[in-house]
Coordinates of C-alpha atoms in Angstrom, one line a residue:
M1 CA 103.0 78.4 69.4
K2 CA 102.6 81.3 70.8
F3 CA 102.0 81.7 74.0
I4 CA 101.9 84.6 77.1
H5 CA 104.0 83.3 80.0
T6 CA 103.1 85.8 83.5
A7 CA 102.7 85.3 86.8
D8 CA 102.7 86.9 90.4
W9 CA 100.1 89.4 90.1
H10 CA 99.4 89.1 93.7
I11 CA 95.9 90.9 93.9
G12 CA 93.8 92.3 96.7
K13 CA 97.8 93.5 97.5
I14 CA 98.0 96.2 99.7
V15 CA 101.1 97.9 99.5
N16 CA 102.8 100.1 102.1
E17 CA 98.5 101.2 103.7
F18 CA 97.5 101.9 99.8
S19 CA 95.4 99.5 97.9
M20 CA 97.3 98.3 94.7
L21 CA 93.2 97.2 92.9
E22 CA 93.1 100.2 90.7
D23 CA 96.1 99.6 89.4
Q24 CA 95.5 95.3 89.0
E25 CA 92.3 95.9 86.7
F26 CA 94.2 98.6 85.1
I27 CA 97.2 96.4 84.0
L28 CA 95.5 93.8 83.2
N29 CA 93.1 95.2 80.5
E30 CA 96.6 96.1 79.5
L31 CA 97.1 92.9 78.8
I32 CA 94.0 92.1 77.2
K33 CA 95.3 94.5 74.9
L34 CA 97.9 92.8 74.4
I35 CA 95.9 89.2 74.1
V36 CA 94.3 91.0 71.2
E37 CA 97.2 91.7 69.9
E38 CA 99.7 88.8 69.9
K39 CA 96.2 87.0 69.3
P40 CA 98.6 83.9 71.3
D41 CA 97.6 80.7 71.7
A42 CA 97.4 80.4 75.3
L43 CA 98.0 82.3 78.4
I44 CA 100.0 81.6 81.3
I45 CA 100.2 82.1 84.9
A46 CA 102.8 80.7 86.8
G47 CA 101.4 80.8 90.3
D48 CA 100.3 83.6 92.9
L49 CA 97.0 85.3 91.7
Y50 CA 96.1 86.6 94.4
D51 CA 98.2 88.1 97.4
R52 CA 97.1 86.5 100.3
S53 CA 95.2 83.0 101.2
V54 CA 92.0 84.5 102.1
P55 CA 92.6 87.6 98.7
P56 CA 89.0 90.3 99.0
A57 CA 85.9 88.8 97.5
D58 CA 86.4 92.8 95.4
G59 CA 89.7 91.1 94.5
V60 CA 87.4 87.3 93.1
E61 CA 85.7 89.2 91.8
L62 CA 88.2 90.9 89.4
L63 CA 90.5 88.1 88.5
D64 CA 86.6 85.7 87.7
R65 CA 85.8 89.2 85.6
F66 CA 89.7 88.9 84.2
L67 CA 89.7 85.0 83.2
S68 CA 85.9 84.9 81.4
K69 CA 86.8 88.0 79.0
I70 CA 90.4 85.7 78.6
V71 CA 88.6 82.2 78.2
V72 CA 84.9 83.0 77.3
E73 CA 84.9 85.8 74.4
L74 CA 88.4 85.7 73.6
K75 CA 88.8 82.2 73.5
V76 CA 92.2 82.4 74.8
P77 CA 93.1 79.2 77.6
V78 CA 94.3 79.7 80.5
L79 CA 96.7 77.8 82.2
A80 CA 97.3 78.6 85.7
V81 CA 98.5 77.0 88.7
S82 CA 98.8 78.0 92.7
G83 CA 101.6 80.4 94.5
N84 CA 103.2 80.4 98.0
H85 CA 100.6 83.2 98.5
D86 CA 97.5 80.5 97.3
S87 CA 94.8 78.9 99.0
P88 CA 95.2 75.9 97.4
E89 CA 92.2 74.0 97.5
R90 CA 90.5 78.3 96.6
L91 CA 91.7 78.2 94.1
S92 CA 91.3 74.6 92.9
F93 CA 87.9 75.1 93.4
G94 CA 85.2 74.7 90.5
S95 CA 88.3 74.1 87.9
S96 CA 87.2 70.2 86.8
L97 CA 83.4 72.3 85.3
L98 CA 85.2 74.8 83.5
K99 CA 88.3 72.6 81.8
N100 CA 86.2 72.4 79.0
S101 CA 85.8 76.3 78.1
G102 CA 89.5 76.5 78.8
L103 CA 90.3 77.5 82.0
H104 CA 93.0 74.5 83.6
I105 CA 94.4 75.7 87.7
E106 CA 96.0 73.6 89.4
G107 CA 96.3 74.7 93.4
L108 CA 96.4 71.0 94.5
L109 CA 99.1 68.3 93.0
G110 CA 98.0 65.2 92.8
K111 CA 99.8 62.0 92.1
E112 CA 99.3 62.0 88.1
I113 CA 100.9 65.4 87.7
T114 CA 97.6 67.7 85.2
K115 CA 98.3 67.2 81.7
V116 CA 96.9 70.1 79.0
P117 CA 97.6 69.2 75.1
L118 CA 97.3 71.6 73.5
K119 CA 97.3 71.5 69.4
D120 CA 99.1 73.7 66.6
E121 CA 99.7 73.6 62.8
Y122 CA 102.9 71.4 63.6
G123 CA 101.2 69.3 66.6
T124 CA 100.4 68.2 70.1
V125 CA 102.1 70.8 72.8
N126 CA 102.1 69.3 76.4
F127 CA 101.5 72.4 79.5
Y128 CA 102.4 70.5 83.0
L129 CA 100.9 71.6 85.3
V130 CA 102.8 71.6 88.4
P131 CA 101.5 73.9 91.6
Y132 CA 103.6 75.3 94.5
T133 CA 104.0 72.6 97.0
D134 CA 106.0 72.1 100.5
P135 CA 108.7 69.3 100.6
A136 CA 105.7 67.3 103.2
Y137 CA 103.2 67.3 101.1
V138 CA 105.2 65.7 98.8
R139 CA 106.5 63.4 100.8
E140 CA 103.3 62.2 102.8
L141 CA 101.9 62.2 98.5
Y142 CA 103.9 59.8 97.3
E143 CA 105.0 58.4 101.1
D144 CA 108.5 58.6 101.0
S145 CA 110.4 59.7 103.7
S146 CA 113.3 60.3 102.0
I147 CA 112.1 63.5 100.7
K148 CA 113.1 66.7 102.9
T149 CA 113.8 69.5 100.9
H150 CA 111.9 71.4 98.2
E151 CA 114.8 69.9 95.5
D152 CA 114.1 66.2 97.1
G153 CA 110.2 67.2 96.2
A154 CA 110.5 68.5 93.3
K155 CA 113.3 65.8 91.9
K156 CA 109.8 63.5 93.1
I157 CA 107.2 64.8 91.0
I158 CA 109.6 65.6 88.0
E159 CA 110.1 61.5 88.1
N160 CA 107.0 61.6 87.5
I161 CA 106.4 63.2 84.8
E162 CA 108.9 61.3 82.9
T163 CA 107.4 58.4 83.0
Q164 CA 104.6 59.2 80.8
L165 CA 106.8 62.3 78.9
D166 CA 107.0 61.6 75.3
I167 CA 110.4 63.2 73.8
N168 CA 109.2 63.8 70.5
Q169 CA 106.1 66.2 71.1
R170 CA 106.8 69.3 72.6
N171 CA 106.2 69.6 76.9
I172 CA 105.7 72.8 78.8
L173 CA 106.4 72.5 82.7
I174 CA 104.7 75.1 85.2
T175 CA 105.0 74.9 88.0
H176 CA 106.9 77.9 91.3
G177 CA 109.1 78.1 92.8
Y178 CA 113.2 78.8 93.5
I179 CA 115.0 77.2 90.7
T180 CA 118.7 78.2 89.7
N181 CA 121.4 76.5 88.5
M182 CA 123.7 78.2 91.4
K183 CA 123.1 77.2 95.1
N184 CA 124.9 79.5 96.9
K185 CA 122.5 80.6 99.3
E186 CA 124.1 84.3 100.9
Q187 CA 122.2 87.7 100.0
E188 CA 124.5 89.6 98.4
I189 CA 124.6 93.2 96.6
T190 CA 125.1 93.5 93.2
E191 CA 127.1 96.9 91.4
D192 CA 123.6 98.3 90.8
G193 CA 122.1 98.1 94.8
E194 CA 120.4 94.8 94.3
D195 CA 119.1 92.4 96.4
E196 CA 121.0 88.8 94.3
R197 CA 120.6 85.3 96.1
A198 CA 121.9 82.1 93.8
G199 CA 122.8 83.9 91.3
L200 CA 118.7 85.9 90.3
I201 CA 117.2 88.6 91.3
T202 CA 115.1 88.7 94.5
S203 CA 112.7 91.6 95.5
S204 CA 111.8 91.9 99.3
S205 CA 108.0 91.9 98.9
E206 CA 109.1 87.8 97.8
R207 CA 108.0 85.8 100.5
P208 CA 111.0 83.2 101.9
L209 CA 109.5 79.9 101.0
S210 CA 111.6 77.6 103.7
I211 CA 115.1 78.8 106.0
G212 CA 118.6 77.6 105.8
G213 CA 118.7 77.2 101.1
T214 CA 116.2 74.5 101.4
D215 CA 114.5 76.6 98.5
L216 CA 115.8 76.4 96.1
V217 CA 115.9 73.9 93.1
S218 CA 118.7 72.9 90.5
A219 CA 117.2 73.8 86.8
E220 CA 119.3 70.5 85.6
I221 CA 116.0 68.2 87.2
F222 CA 114.2 70.4 84.8
N223 CA 116.4 69.5 81.1
K224 CA 113.6 67.2 79.4
F225 CA 111.7 69.8 78.9
N226 CA 111.2 72.6 76.4
Y227 CA 110.6 75.7 78.1
V228 CA 109.6 76.6 81.7
A229 CA 107.5 78.7 82.3
L230 CA 108.2 80.6 86.9
G231 CA 106.6 82.1 88.9
H232 CA 108.0 83.0 92.2
L233 CA 110.8 86.0 92.0
H234 CA 109.0 89.0 91.1
R235 CA 111.8 90.6 88.1
P236 CA 112.4 88.7 84.8
Q237 CA 115.4 86.9 84.1
K238 CA 116.7 84.2 82.7
V239 CA 117.9 80.8 84.7
G240 CA 120.9 80.1 82.7
S241 CA 119.1 80.2 78.7
D242 CA 115.5 82.1 77.4
K243 CA 114.1 77.7 78.0
I244 CA 114.0 78.2 81.7
R245 CA 112.3 81.9 82.6
Y246 CA 111.0 84.3 85.7
S247 CA 107.6 86.5 83.3
G248 CA 108.4 88.9 87.1
S249 CA 105.7 90.7 88.4
L250 CA 102.7 92.5 86.2
L251 CA 103.4 95.8 89.0
K252 CA 106.4 96.1 91.0
Y253 CA 105.1 95.8 94.5
S254 CA 108.0 97.1 96.7
I255 CA 110.2 98.9 97.2
S256 CA 113.4 97.3 95.8
E257 CA 111.6 96.9 92.5
A258 CA 111.2 100.4 92.0
R259 CA 114.3 100.1 89.0
Q260 CA 112.4 96.5 87.6
K261 CA 111.0 97.0 83.9
K262 CA 107.8 94.5 84.8
S263 CA 106.5 93.1 81.5
V264 CA 105.8 89.7 79.9
T265 CA 106.6 87.1 78.4
I266 CA 106.6 86.5 74.7
V267 CA 107.2 83.1 73.8
N268 CA 107.7 81.8 70.2
M269 CA 108.0 77.6 69.3
D270 CA 108.9 75.9 66.7
S271 CA 108.0 72.4 65.3
K272 CA 111.5 71.4 67.1
G273 CA 110.6 72.5 70.6
E274 CA 113.2 75.7 70.0
V275 CA 112.1 79.2 72.1
D276 CA 112.3 83.0 70.8
I277 CA 111.3 85.4 73.8
E278 CA 110.4 88.4 72.7
I279 CA 109.5 91.1 76.2
K280 CA 107.1 93.4 76.3
E281 CA 106.6 96.3 79.0
L282 CA 103.1 96.5 79.8
K283 CA 103.0 100.5 81.5
A284 CA 101.4 100.7 84.2
L285 CA 98.8 103.3 85.9
R286 CA 101.1 104.4 88.2
D287 CA 104.9 104.1 88.0
L288 CA 106.3 103.2 91.6
R289 CA 110.0 105.5 92.3
T290 CA 111.6 106.8 95.1
I291 CA 113.1 110.0 95.0
K292 CA 115.7 112.0 97.1
G293 CA 117.4 115.2 97.7
P294 CA 116.5 118.2 99.8
I295 CA 112.7 118.6 101.0
D296 CA 112.4 122.2 98.8
E297 CA 114.1 121.0 96.2
I298 CA 111.9 117.4 95.8
I299 CA 108.7 120.1 95.9
S300 CA 109.7 122.4 93.4
P301 CA 108.0 122.7 90.5
K302 CA 110.9 123.1 88.9
V303 CA 112.2 119.5 89.4
Y304 CA 108.3 117.7 89.8
K305 CA 107.2 119.0 86.2
G306 CA 106.8 116.6 83.7
T307 CA 106.3 113.8 85.6
N308 CA 103.7 111.6 86.7
T309 CA 103.1 113.0 91.0
D310 CA 100.1 110.3 90.8
D311 CA 103.6 107.7 91.2
Y312 CA 103.7 105.9 94.3
V313 CA 107.4 108.0 95.9
F314 CA 109.3 107.0 98.8
A315 CA 111.4 109.7 99.8
I316 CA 114.7 110.2 100.7
L317 CA 115.5 113.3 102.3
T318 CA 119.0 115.0 103.1
D319 CA 118.3 118.0 104.9
E320 CA 120.5 117.4 107.9
G321 CA 118.6 120.0 110.4
E322 CA 115.9 119.5 111.9
L323 CA 112.3 119.7 109.5
L324 CA 108.7 120.1 110.7
D325 CA 105.8 118.0 108.8
P326 CA 107.6 116.7 106.0
I327 CA 105.0 114.6 105.1
S328 CA 102.6 116.8 104.8
K329 CA 104.5 118.9 103.0
L330 CA 104.9 116.3 100.4
R331 CA 101.5 114.3 99.9
A332 CA 100.6 118.0 98.8
V333 CA 103.4 117.4 96.0
Y334 CA 103.1 113.7 95.9
P335 CA 99.6 112.2 96.8
N336 CA 100.4 108.3 97.1
I337 CA 103.5 109.1 98.6
M338 CA 104.8 105.3 100.8
G339 CA 107.0 107.1 102.3
L340 CA 110.1 108.4 104.0
S341 CA 113.1 108.1 105.4
R342 CA 116.2 109.9 106.0
E343 CA 119.0 109.6 104.4
A344 CA 121.8 108.5 107.1
F345 CA 125.0 110.5 106.2
I346 CA 127.8 107.8 109.1
N347 CA 131.7 107.8 107.6
T348 CA 132.0 103.8 107.2
E349 CA 135.1 104.1 106.5
S350 CA 136.2 104.8 110.3
N351 CA 134.2 103.3 113.7
R352 CA 136.4 105.0 115.6
T353 CA 135.3 107.9 118.0
S354 CA 137.3 110.9 118.9
A355 CA 137.4 109.6 122.5
E356 CA 139.9 106.7 121.1
E357 CA 141.6 109.9 120.5
G358 CA 142.9 112.4 122.6
Y359 CA 139.3 113.0 124.1
K360 CA 140.9 114.2 127.8
S361 CA 143.1 117.0 125.7
K362 CA 139.8 118.1 123.1
S363 CA 137.1 120.6 124.3
K364 CA 134.0 119.8 123.7
E365 CA 134.4 122.5 120.8
E366 CA 135.9 119.9 119.1
L367 CA 135.6 117.0 120.6
F368 CA 131.2 117.9 119.5
N369 CA 132.6 118.6 115.5
E370 CA 134.9 115.1 115.3
F371 CA 131.8 113.9 116.6
Y372 CA 129.4 115.6 113.4
K373 CA 132.7 115.1 111.2
T374 CA 131.7 111.4 111.4
L375 CA 128.0 111.0 111.2
T376 CA 127.7 113.5 108.0
G377 CA 131.9 113.9 106.4
K378 CA 131.2 117.5 106.8
E379 CA 132.6 120.3 108.7
L380 CA 130.4 122.0 111.1
D381 CA 129.4 126.5 109.6
E382 CA 129.9 128.7 111.3
E383 CA 125.8 128.8 112.0
R384 CA 126.0 125.4 114.0
V385 CA 129.0 126.6 115.4
E386 CA 127.5 129.3 116.9
V387 CA 124.7 127.6 118.2
L388 CA 126.7 124.9 119.6
K389 CA 128.9 127.9 121.9
K390 CA 124.7 129.1 123.4
V391 CA 124.3 125.6 123.3
I392 CA 127.6 124.8 125.2
E393 CA 127.7 128.2 127.8
E394 CA 123.9 127.2 128.6
V395 CA 123.9 123.4 129.8
Q396 CA 127.5 124.6 132.1
R397 CA 125.5 127.9 134.2
E398 CA 123.1 125.5 134.4
V399 CA 125.6 122.5 136.0
I400 CA 127.2 125.5 138.2

């Protein structure tokens, strides 16, 4: 059986005041082309179809149009669960009427977990749909006061599934959450400069599920499934092995994702339930990237020639002096500039100031030069020294 695993579409998302709807429509059309080319047996959406619980009307229309194309015209079943950004009730509305057409959307968790059986030449493949659910809801649903964390809730749900799980058939779980083989809760920075938590790469656009590490769920809970299709983390990555994977988001939604390669996961499953994974990148309408350098350099045709200046851009300026209206200059070249910052020239090797090193015996010029060097790592050039002297002289005359 072949199926395409996607997640975290976040339809209706706004990034730094830019609506991503046009980009989302473009990438969904690219996904349609891939579905036509690959002819999968099913399409999986592992949560966060929308970006917020009350999506914009044009976002709802886009999703409706896309799903109708896949299910009605292409005859490809869609298996979807709600994520932490979705409204379970809104996503579930009308779902029972659509199942016969091949659209299976599970928004609200029920005591009996929804199972969707699909057949291929080797027999039945069971897809279990487990939407994102807070521990408190699971505790109330199963009337179990011991459920306090996301892992407690996941264990209860999987125990329930295992009472009906046929291990002689192939079984796939679709869910949304923070599934990991590690339990270190602290955020760290990798050698590549990416954020890492519990052994997985995270992004700033991912909404926290809880605080204090109670959102972490052990991957070993899902060992009896042949494949676990995950949503929530925006970078494509596996959890231990290819049997448990995050497909990642279809688009980049924050500067922390600028270096990530977005894709969908094509899963081929054989008669024994073993999986072969293919990562397929989709070309976006606009990239989201960072540019860095002095402003006169990055707005020079020599620099931006051959690049897509319509990309979403975060600019990091390395100029030392004062700049006059830099955002307007940048927007003239990069109309979709999302952010602007100045590089911090801070000498992190020492937090000592010149005031701690015999400041009483040093001139004002010497003190400022040491201060400047601490901040920038450079000595004052002659032009700046002359400016400094004039400023000090003027200040002293006013004081006198």
